[in-house]
CSV table of C-alpha atoms in Angstrom, one decimal:
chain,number,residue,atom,x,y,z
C,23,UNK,CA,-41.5,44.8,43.3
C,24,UNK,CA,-40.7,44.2,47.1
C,25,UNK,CA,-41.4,41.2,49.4
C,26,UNK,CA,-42.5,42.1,52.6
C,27,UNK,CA,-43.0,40.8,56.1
C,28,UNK,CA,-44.6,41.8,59.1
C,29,UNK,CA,-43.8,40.4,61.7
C,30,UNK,CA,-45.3,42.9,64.8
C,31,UNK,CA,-48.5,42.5,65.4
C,32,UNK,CA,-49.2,46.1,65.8
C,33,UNK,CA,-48.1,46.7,62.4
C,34,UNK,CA,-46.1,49.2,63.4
C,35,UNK,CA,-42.9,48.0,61.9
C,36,UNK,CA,-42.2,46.7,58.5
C,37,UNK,CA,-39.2,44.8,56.2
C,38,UNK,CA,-39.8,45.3,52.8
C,39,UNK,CA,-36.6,43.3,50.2
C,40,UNK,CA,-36.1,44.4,47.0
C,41,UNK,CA,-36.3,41.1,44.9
C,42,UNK,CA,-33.4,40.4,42.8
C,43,UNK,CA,-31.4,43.0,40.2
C,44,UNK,CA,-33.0,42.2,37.0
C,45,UNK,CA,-30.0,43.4,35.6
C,46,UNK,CA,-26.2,42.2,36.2
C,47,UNK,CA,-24.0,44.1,37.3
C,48,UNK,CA,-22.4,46.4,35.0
C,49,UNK,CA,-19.4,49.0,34.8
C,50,UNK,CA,-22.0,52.0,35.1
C,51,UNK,CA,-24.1,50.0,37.5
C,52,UNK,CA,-26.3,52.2,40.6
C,53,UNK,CA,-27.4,51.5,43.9
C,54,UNK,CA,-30.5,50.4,42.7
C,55,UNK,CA,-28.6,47.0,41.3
C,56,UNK,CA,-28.1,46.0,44.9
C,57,UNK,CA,-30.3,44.4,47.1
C,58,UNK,CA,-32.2,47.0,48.7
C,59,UNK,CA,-33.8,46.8,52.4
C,60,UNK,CA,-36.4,48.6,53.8
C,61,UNK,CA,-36.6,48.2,57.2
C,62,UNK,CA,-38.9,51.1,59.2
C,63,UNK,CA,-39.4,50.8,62.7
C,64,UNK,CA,-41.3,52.9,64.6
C,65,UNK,CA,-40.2,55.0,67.6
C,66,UNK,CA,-42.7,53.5,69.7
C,67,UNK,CA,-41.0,49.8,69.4
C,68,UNK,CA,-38.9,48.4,72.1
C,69,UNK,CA,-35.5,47.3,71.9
C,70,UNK,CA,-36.8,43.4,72.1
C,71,UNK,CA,-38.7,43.7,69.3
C,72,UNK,CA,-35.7,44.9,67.1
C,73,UNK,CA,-33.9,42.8,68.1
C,74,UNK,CA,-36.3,39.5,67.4
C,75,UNK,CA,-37.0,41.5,63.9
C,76,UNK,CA,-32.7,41.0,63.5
C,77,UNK,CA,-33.0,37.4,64.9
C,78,UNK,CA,-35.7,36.5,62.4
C,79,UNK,CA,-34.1,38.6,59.3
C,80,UNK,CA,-30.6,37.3,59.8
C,81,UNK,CA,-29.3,39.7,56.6
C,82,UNK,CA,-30.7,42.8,57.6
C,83,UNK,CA,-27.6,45.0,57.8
C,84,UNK,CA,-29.8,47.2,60.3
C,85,UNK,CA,-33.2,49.2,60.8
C,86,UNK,CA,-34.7,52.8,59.8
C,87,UNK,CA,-35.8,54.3,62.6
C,88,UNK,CA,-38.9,56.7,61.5
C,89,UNK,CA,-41.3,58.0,63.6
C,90,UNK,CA,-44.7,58.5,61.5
C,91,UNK,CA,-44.0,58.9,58.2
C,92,UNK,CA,-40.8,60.9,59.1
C,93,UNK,CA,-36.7,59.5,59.0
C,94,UNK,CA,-35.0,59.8,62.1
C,95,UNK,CA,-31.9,57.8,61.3
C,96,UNK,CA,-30.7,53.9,61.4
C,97,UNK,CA,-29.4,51.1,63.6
C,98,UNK,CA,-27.1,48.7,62.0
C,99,UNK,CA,-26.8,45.7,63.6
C,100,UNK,CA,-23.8,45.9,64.9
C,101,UNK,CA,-24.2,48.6,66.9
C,102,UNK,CA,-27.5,47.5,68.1
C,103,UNK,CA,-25.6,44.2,69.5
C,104,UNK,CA,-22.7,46.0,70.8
C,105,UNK,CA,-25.3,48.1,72.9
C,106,UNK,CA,-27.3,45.6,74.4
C,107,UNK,CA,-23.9,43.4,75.3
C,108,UNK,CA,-22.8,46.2,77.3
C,109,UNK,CA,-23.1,45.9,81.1
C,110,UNK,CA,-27.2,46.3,81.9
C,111,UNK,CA,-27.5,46.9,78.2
C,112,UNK,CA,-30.3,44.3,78.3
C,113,UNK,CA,-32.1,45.7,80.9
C,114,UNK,CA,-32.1,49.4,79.9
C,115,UNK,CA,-32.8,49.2,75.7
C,116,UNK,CA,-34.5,45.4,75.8
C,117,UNK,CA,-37.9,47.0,77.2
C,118,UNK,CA,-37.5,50.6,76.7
C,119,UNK,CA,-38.9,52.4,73.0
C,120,UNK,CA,-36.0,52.1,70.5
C,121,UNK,CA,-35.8,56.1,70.3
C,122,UNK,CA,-34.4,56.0,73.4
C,123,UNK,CA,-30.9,53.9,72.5
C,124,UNK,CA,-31.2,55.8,69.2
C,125,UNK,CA,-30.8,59.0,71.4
C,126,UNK,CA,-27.9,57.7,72.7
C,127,UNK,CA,-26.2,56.0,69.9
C,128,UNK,CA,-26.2,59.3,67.8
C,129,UNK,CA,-24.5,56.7,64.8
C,130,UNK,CA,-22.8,58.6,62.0
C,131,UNK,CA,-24.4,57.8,58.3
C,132,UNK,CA,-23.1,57.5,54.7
C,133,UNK,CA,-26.6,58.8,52.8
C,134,UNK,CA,-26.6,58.3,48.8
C,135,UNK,CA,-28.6,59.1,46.1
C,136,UNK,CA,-30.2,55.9,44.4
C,137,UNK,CA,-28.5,56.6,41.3
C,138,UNK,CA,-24.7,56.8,42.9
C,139,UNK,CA,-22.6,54.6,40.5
C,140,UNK,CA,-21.5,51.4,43.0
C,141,UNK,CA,-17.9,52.2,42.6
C,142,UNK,CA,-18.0,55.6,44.1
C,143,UNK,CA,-20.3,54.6,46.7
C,144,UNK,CA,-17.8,52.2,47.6
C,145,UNK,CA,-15.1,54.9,47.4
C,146,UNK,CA,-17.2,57.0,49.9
C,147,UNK,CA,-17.8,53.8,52.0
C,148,UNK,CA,-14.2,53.1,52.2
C,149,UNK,CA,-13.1,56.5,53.0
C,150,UNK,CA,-14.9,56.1,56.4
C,151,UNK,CA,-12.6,55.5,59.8
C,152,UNK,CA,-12.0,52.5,60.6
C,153,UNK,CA,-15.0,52.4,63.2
C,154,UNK,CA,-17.2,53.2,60.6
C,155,UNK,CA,-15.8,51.1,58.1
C,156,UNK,CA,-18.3,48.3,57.8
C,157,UNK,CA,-21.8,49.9,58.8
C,158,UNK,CA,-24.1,49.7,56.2
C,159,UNK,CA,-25.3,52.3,53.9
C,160,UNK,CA,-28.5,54.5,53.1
C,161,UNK,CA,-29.8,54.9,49.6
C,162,UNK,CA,-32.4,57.9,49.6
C,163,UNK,CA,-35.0,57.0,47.0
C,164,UNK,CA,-37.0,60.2,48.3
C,165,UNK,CA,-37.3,62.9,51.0
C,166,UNK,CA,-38.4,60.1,53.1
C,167,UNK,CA,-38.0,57.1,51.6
C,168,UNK,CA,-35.0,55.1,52.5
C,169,UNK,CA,-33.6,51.9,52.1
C,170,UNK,CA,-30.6,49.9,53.8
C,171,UNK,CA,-27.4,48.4,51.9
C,172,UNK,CA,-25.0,46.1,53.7
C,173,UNK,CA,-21.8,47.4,52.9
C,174,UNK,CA,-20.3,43.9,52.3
C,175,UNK,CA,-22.6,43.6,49.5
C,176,UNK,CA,-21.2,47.0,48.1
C,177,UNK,CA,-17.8,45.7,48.4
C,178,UNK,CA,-18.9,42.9,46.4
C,179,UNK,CA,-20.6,44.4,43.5
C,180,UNK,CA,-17.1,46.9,43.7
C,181,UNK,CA,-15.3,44.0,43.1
C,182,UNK,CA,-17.6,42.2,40.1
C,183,UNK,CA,-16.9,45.4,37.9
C,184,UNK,CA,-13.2,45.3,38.7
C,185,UNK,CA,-13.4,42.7,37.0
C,186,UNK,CA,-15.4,43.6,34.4
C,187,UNK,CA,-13.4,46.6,34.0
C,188,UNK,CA,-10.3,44.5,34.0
C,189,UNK,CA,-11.2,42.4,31.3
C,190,UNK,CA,-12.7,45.1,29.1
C,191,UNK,CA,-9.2,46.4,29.3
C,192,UNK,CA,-7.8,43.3,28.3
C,193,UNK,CA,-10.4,43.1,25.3
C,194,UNK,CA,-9.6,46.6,24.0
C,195,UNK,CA,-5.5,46.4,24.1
C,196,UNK,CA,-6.0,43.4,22.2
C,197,UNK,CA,-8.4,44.4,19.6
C,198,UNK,CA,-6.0,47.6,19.2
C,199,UNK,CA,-3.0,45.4,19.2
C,200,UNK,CA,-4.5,43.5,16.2
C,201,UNK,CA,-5.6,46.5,14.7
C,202,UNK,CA,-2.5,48.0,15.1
C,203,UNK,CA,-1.1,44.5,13.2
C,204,UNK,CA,-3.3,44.8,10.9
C,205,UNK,CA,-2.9,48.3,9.7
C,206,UNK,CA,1.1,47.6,9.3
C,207,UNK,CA,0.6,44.6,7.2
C,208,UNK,CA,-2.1,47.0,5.1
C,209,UNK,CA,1.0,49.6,5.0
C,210,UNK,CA,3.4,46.9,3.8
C,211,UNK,CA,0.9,45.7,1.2
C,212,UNK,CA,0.1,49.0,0.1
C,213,UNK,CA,3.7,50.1,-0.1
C,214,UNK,CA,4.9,46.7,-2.3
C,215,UNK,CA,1.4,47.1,-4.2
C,216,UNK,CA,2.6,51.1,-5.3
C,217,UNK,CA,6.0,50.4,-5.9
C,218,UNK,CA,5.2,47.6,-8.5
C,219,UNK,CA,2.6,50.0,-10.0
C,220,UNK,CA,4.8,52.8,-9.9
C,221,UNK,CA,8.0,51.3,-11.9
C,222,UNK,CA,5.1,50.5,-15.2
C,223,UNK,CA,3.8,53.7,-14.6
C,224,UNK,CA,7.0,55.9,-15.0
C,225,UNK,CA,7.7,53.7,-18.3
C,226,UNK,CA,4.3,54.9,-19.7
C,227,UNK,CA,4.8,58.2,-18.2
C,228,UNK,CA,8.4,58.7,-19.5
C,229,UNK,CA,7.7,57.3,-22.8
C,230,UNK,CA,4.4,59.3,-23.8
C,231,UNK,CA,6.4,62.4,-24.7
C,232,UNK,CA,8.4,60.5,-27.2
C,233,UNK,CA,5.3,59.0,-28.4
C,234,UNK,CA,3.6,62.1,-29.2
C,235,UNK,CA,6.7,63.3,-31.2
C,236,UNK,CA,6.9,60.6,-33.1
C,237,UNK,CA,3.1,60.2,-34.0
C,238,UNK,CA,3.7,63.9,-34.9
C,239,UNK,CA,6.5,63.6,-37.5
C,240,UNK,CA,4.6,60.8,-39.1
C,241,UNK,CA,1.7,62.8,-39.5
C,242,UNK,CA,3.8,65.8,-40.5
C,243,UNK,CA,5.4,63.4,-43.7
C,244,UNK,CA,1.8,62.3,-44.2
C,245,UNK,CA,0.5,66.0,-44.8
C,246,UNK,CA,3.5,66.5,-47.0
C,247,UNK,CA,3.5,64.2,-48.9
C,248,UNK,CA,-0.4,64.6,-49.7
C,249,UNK,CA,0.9,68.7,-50.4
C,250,UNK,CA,3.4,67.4,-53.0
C,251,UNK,CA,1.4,64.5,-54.5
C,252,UNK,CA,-2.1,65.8,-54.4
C,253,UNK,CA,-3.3,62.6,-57.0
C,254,UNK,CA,-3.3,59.1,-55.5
C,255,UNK,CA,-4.1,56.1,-56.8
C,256,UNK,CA,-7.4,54.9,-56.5
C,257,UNK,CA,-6.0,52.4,-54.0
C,258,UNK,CA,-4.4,54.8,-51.7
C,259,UNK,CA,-7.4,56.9,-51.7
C,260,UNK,CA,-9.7,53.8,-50.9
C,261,UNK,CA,-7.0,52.9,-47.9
C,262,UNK,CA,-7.9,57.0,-46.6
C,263,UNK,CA,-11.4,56.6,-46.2
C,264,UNK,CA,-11.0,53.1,-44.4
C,265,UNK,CA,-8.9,54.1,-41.9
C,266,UNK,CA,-10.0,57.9,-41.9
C,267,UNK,CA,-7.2,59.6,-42.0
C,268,UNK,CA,-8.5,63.4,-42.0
C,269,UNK,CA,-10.0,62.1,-38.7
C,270,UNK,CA,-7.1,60.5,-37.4
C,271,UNK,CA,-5.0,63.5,-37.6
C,272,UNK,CA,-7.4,65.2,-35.6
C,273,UNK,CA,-8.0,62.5,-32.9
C,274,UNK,CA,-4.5,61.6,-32.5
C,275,UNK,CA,-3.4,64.3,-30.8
C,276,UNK,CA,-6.2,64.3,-28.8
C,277,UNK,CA,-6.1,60.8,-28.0
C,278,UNK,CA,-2.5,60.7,-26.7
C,279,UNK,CA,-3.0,63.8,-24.4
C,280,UNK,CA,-5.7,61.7,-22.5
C,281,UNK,CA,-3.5,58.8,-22.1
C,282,UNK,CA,-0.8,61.4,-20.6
C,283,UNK,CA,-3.7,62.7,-18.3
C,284,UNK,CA,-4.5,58.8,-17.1
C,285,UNK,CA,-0.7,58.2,-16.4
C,286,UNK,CA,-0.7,61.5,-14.6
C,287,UNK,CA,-3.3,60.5,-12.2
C,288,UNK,CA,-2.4,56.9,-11.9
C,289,UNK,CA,0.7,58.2,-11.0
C,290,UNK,CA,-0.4,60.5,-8.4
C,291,UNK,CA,-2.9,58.0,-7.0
C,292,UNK,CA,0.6,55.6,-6.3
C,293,UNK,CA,2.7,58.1,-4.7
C,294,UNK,CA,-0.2,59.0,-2.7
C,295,UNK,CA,-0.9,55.1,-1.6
C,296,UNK,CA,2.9,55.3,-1.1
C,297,UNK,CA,2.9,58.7,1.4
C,298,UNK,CA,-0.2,56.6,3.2
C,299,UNK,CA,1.3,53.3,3.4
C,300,UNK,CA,3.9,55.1,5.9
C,301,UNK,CA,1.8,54.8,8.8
C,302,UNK,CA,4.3,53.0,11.1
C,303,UNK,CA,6.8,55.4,10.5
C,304,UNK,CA,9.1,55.3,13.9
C,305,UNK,CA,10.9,59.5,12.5
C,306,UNK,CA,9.2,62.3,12.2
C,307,UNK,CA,9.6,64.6,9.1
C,308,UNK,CA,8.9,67.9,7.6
C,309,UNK,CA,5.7,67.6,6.1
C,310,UNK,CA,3.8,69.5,3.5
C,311,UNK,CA,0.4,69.2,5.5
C,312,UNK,CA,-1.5,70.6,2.1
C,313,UNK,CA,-0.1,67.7,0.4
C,314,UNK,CA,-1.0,65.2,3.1
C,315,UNK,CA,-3.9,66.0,2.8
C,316,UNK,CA,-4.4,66.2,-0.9
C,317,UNK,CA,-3.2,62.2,-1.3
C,318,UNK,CA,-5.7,61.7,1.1
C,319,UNK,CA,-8.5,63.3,-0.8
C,320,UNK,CA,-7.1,61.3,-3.6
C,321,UNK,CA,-7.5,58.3,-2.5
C,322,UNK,CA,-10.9,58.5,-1.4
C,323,UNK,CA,-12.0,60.5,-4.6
C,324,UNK,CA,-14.5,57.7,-5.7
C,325,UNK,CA,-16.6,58.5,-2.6
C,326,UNK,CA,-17.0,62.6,-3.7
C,327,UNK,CA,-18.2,61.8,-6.9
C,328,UNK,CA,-21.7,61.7,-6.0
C,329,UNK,CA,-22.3,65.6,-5.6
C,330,UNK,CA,-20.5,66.1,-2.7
C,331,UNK,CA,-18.3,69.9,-2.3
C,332,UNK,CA,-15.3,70.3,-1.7
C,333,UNK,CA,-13.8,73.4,-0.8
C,334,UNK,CA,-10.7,74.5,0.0
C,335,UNK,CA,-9.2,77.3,2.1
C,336,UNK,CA,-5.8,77.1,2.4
C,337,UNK,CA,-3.6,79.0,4.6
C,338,UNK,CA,0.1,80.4,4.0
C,339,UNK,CA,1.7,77.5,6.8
C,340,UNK,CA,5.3,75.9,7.1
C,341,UNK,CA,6.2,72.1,6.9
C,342,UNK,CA,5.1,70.8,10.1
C,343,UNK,CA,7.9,67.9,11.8
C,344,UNK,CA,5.3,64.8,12.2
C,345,UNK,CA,4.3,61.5,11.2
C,346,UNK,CA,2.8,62.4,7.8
C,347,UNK,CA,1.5,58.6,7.1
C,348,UNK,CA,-0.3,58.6,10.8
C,349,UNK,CA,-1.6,61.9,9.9
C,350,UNK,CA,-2.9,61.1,6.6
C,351,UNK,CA,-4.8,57.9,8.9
C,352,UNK,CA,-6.4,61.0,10.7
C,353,UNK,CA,-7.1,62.9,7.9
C,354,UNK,CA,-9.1,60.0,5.6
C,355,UNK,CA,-11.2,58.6,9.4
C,356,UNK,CA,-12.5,62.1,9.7
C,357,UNK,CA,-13.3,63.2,6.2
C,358,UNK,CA,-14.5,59.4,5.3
C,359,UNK,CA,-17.1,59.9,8.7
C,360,UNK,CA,-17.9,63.4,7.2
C,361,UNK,CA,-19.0,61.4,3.7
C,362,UNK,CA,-20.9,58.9,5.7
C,363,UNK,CA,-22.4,61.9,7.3
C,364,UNK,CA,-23.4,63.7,4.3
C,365,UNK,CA,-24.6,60.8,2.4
C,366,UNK,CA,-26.9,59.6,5.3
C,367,UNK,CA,-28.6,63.2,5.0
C,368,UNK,CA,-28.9,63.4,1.2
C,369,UNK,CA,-30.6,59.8,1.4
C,370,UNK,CA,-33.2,61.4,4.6
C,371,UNK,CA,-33.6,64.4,1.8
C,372,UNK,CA,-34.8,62.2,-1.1
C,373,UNK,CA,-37.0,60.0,0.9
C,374,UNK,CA,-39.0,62.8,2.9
C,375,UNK,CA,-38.8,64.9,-0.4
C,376,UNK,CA,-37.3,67.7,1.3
C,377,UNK,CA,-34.9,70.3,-0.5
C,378,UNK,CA,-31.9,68.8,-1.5
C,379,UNK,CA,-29.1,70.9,0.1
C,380,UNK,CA,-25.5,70.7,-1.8
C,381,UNK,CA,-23.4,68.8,0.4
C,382,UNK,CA,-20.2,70.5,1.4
C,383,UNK,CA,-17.0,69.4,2.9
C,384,UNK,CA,-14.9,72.8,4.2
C,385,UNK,CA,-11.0,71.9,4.9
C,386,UNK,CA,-9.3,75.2,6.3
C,387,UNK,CA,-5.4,75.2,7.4
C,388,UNK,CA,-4.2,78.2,9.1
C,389,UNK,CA,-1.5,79.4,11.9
C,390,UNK,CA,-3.1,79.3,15.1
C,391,UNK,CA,-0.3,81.0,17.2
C,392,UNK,CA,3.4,81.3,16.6
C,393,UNK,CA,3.7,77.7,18.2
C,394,UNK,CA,0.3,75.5,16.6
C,395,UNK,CA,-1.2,75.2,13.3
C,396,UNK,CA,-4.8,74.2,12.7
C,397,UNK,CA,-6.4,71.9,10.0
C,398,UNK,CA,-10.1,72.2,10.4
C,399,UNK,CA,-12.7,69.7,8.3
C,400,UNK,CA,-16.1,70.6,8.3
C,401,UNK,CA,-19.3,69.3,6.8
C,402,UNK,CA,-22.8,70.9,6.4
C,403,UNK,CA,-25.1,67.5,7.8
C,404,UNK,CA,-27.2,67.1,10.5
C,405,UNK,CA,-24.5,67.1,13.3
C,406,UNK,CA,-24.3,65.1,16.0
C,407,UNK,CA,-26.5,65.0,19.2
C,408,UNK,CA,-24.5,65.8,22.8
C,409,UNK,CA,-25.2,62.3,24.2
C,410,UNK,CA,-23.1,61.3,21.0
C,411,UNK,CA,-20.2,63.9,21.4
C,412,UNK,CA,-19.5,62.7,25.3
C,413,UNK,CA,-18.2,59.4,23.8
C,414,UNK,CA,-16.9,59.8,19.7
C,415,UNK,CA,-13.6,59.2,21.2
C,416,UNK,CA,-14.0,56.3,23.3
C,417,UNK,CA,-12.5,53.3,21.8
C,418,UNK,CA,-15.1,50.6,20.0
C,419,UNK,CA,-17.9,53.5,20.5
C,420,UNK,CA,-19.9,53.6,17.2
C,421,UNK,CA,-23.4,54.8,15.7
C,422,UNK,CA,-23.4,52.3,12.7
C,423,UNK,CA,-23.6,49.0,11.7
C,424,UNK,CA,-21.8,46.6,12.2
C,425,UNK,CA,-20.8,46.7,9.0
C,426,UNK,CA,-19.8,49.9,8.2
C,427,UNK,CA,-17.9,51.0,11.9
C,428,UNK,CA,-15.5,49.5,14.2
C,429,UNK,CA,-15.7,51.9,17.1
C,430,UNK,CA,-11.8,52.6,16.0
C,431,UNK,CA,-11.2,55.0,13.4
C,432,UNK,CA,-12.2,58.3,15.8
C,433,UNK,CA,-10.0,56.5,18.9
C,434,UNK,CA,-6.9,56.2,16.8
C,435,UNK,CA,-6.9,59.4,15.9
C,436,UNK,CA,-7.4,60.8,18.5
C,437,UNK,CA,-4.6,59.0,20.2
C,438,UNK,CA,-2.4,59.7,17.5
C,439,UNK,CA,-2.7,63.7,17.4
C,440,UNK,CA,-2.6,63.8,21.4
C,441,UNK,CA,-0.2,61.5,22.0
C,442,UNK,CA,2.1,60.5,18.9
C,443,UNK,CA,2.7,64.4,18.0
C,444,UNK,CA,1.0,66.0,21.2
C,445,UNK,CA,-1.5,67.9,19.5
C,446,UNK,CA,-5.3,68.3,20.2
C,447,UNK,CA,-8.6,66.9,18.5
C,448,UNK,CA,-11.5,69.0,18.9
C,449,UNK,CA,-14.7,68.5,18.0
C,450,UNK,CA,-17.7,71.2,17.7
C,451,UNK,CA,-21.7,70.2,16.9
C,452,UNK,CA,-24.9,71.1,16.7
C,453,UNK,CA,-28.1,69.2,15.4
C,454,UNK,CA,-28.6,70.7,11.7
C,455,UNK,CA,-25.8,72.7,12.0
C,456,UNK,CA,-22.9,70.4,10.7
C,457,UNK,CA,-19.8,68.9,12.0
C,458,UNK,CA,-16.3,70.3,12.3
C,459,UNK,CA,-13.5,68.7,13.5
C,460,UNK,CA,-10.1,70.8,14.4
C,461,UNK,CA,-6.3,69.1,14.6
C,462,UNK,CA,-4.2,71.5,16.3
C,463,UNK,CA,-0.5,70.2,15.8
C,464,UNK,CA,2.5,72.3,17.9
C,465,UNK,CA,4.8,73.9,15.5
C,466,UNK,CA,8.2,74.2,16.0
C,467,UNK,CA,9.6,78.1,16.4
C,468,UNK,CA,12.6,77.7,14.1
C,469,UNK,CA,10.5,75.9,11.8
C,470,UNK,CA,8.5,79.6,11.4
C,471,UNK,CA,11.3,81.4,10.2
């Protein structure tokens, strides 16, 4: 929508002001967030008229010149003033057609798109000489269509997402500083939270063996002595069917091999919390990646349950020097977004009754080269669109709620493989075709031998 004025009575030149950006200015802001002027004057008008059209339209940065329908060029207003204050400048331009000072002035101009980004319109403005340094600015809508920006206004807007810029900067290193907090308490927690599990746990552990022998021997006198004195008395035989003791010595067994299982994995599922509570580690270590990233499928084990596949393709690689509890961090944000993932599409499935399609997570570790090894995590869901994949490492960027995403997890590892252990963090996609994710981490040469 444009207000416009007419002030010639000829019609034969027109100002037409964009009303007001209905949108503030932003970091990605255009051209088309700043006031925009069309000012077309005709070849035909004289230099008096112009400049009455600058008297009455004292923030007009300057005039289109067109002649018909087609663009000639402009006349800021500075020029047009330095012109006519030149000796006899009144006297040749005030009553002659405007083409003819435009023939003379032959002024240089910055054209832009409409959709340039302010700040590198305001790059290009300032990259001008000096001369040139505050003239306005033409924004080309169309092959003919132009408009006028004063460059002060530019400068401006520039300035407002410095700002903005500046204080989303701010906001970010202080939502990863707590975040970073916070995660290093969690690691403490987790780390005092394992070690008093883990001290019951060996107890159990260590003690089951001697459990199961001894439940053995008493069964083995029990068998014996039922082999030597075959006739009981009708009380001991009452007290065998109460407590069932042909069943017992069956179950037994049975029973305390479970119990050894649970310890087993309770055990595991500590030293695992224990390898992942390292994230703040300041020294890097030989690590078993395969294990890394077994404790991490550990911990998360709860969440696979549901029909989800995992496969596993390991390859023959060494210990790799790193930070194994930042690593493991890596290794649960992307495999916990691949379950997201896969759970989203099995839900789609079973509400448009399509075919349910075995969801499958693929983890593949293999030498790259004789100095990188790659860990590869891939999942069979929908994949992500390429308007997604342009930001998926930008800090706070997410596709879910609220509730269920930060906008951190994909961030912090990615700063963690490229910078912490200078690795890469690739990322390939396709829509129906899955998602696959590939840390490359360098490899030491010695550490191949």
């Amino acid at each position: 929508m444009m207000n416009t004025v007419n002030p010639s009575t000829d019609q034969s030149t027109l100002v037409s002001i964009s009303d007001s950006p209905s949108q503030e200015i932003r970091l990605d802001s255009t051209l088309e967030a700043l006031w925009l002027y069309k000012v077309q004057v005709e070849t035909t008008e004289t230099g008096r008229s112009v400049g009455e059209l600058l008297d009455a339209h004292p923030l007009l940065p300057g005039v289109i010149i067109v002649d018909g329908h087609n663009f000639l060029g402009m006349i800021s207003r500075s020029i047009f003033w330095e012109y006519l204050s030149r000796p006899f400048g009144r006297s040749l331009f005030l009553k002659r057609p405007i083409l003819a000072l435009h023939h003379i002035i032959q002024q240089d101009m910055l054209i832009l798109p409409k959709n340039t980004a302010i700040v590198d319109a305001a790059r290009s403005a300032l990259m001008r000489s000096p001369k040139e340094l505050y003239e306005p600015i033409l924004v080309r809508l169309s092959t003919q269509d132009y408009r006028v920006v004063d460059v002060h206004q530019l400068l401006v807007a520039q300035s407002q997402i410095q700002e903005l810029s500046a204080e989303l900067i701010r906001q970010q290193t202080q939502k990863q500083m707590m975040q970073t907090e916070k995660m290093a308490i969690l690691g403490q927690m987790v780390a005092s939270v394992a070690h008093e599990i883990r001290n019951p746990v060996n107890t159990i552990v260590g003690n089951l063996q001697y459990l199961n022998n001894y439940c053995q021997s008493l069964i083995t006198v029990a068998q014996t002595y039922e082999q030597e004195y075959p006739q009981d008395s009708r009380e001991i035989a009452q007290l065998k069917d109460e407590v069932e003791l042909e069943f017992l010595y069956e179950d037994l067994p049975s029973l305390l091999k479970s119990v050894g299982l649970a310890s087993e994995r309770i055990k595991e599922l500590v030293n695992g919390l224990r390898t992942f509570s390292h994230m703040g580690g300041t020294t890097k270590k030989e690590t078993n990646l395969h294990e890394c990233i077994d404790n991490t499928l550990l911990l998360i084990k709860s969440r696979l349950k549901y029909g989800i596949e995992v496969v596993k393709n390991y390859g023959e690689i060494p210990p790799v020097n790193c930070y194994s509890g930042q690593l493991s961090q890596v290794f649960m944000n992307i495999i916990s977004n691949a379950i997201d993932a896969l759970e989203d599409k099995q839900s789609r499935e079973k509400v448009q009754g399509s075919p349910l399609q075995t969801p499958r997570l693929t983890i593949t570790t293999s030498i790259l080269n004789s100095q990188e090894v790659s860990i590869t995590i891939a999942d069979n869901a929908d994949g992500i669109p390429p308007e997604v994949q342009e930001k998926i490492f930008d800090m706070f960027f997410t596709t879910k709620s609220a509730e269920k995403g930060t906008g951190l997890g994909l961030a912090i590892s990615h700063q963690i493989i490229t910078e912490k252990h200078g690795g890469k963090l690739k990322l390939t996609s396709g829509l129906n075709r899955g998602t696959e994710f590939q840390v490359i981490l360098p490899l030491e040469i010695d550490s191949l031998d």
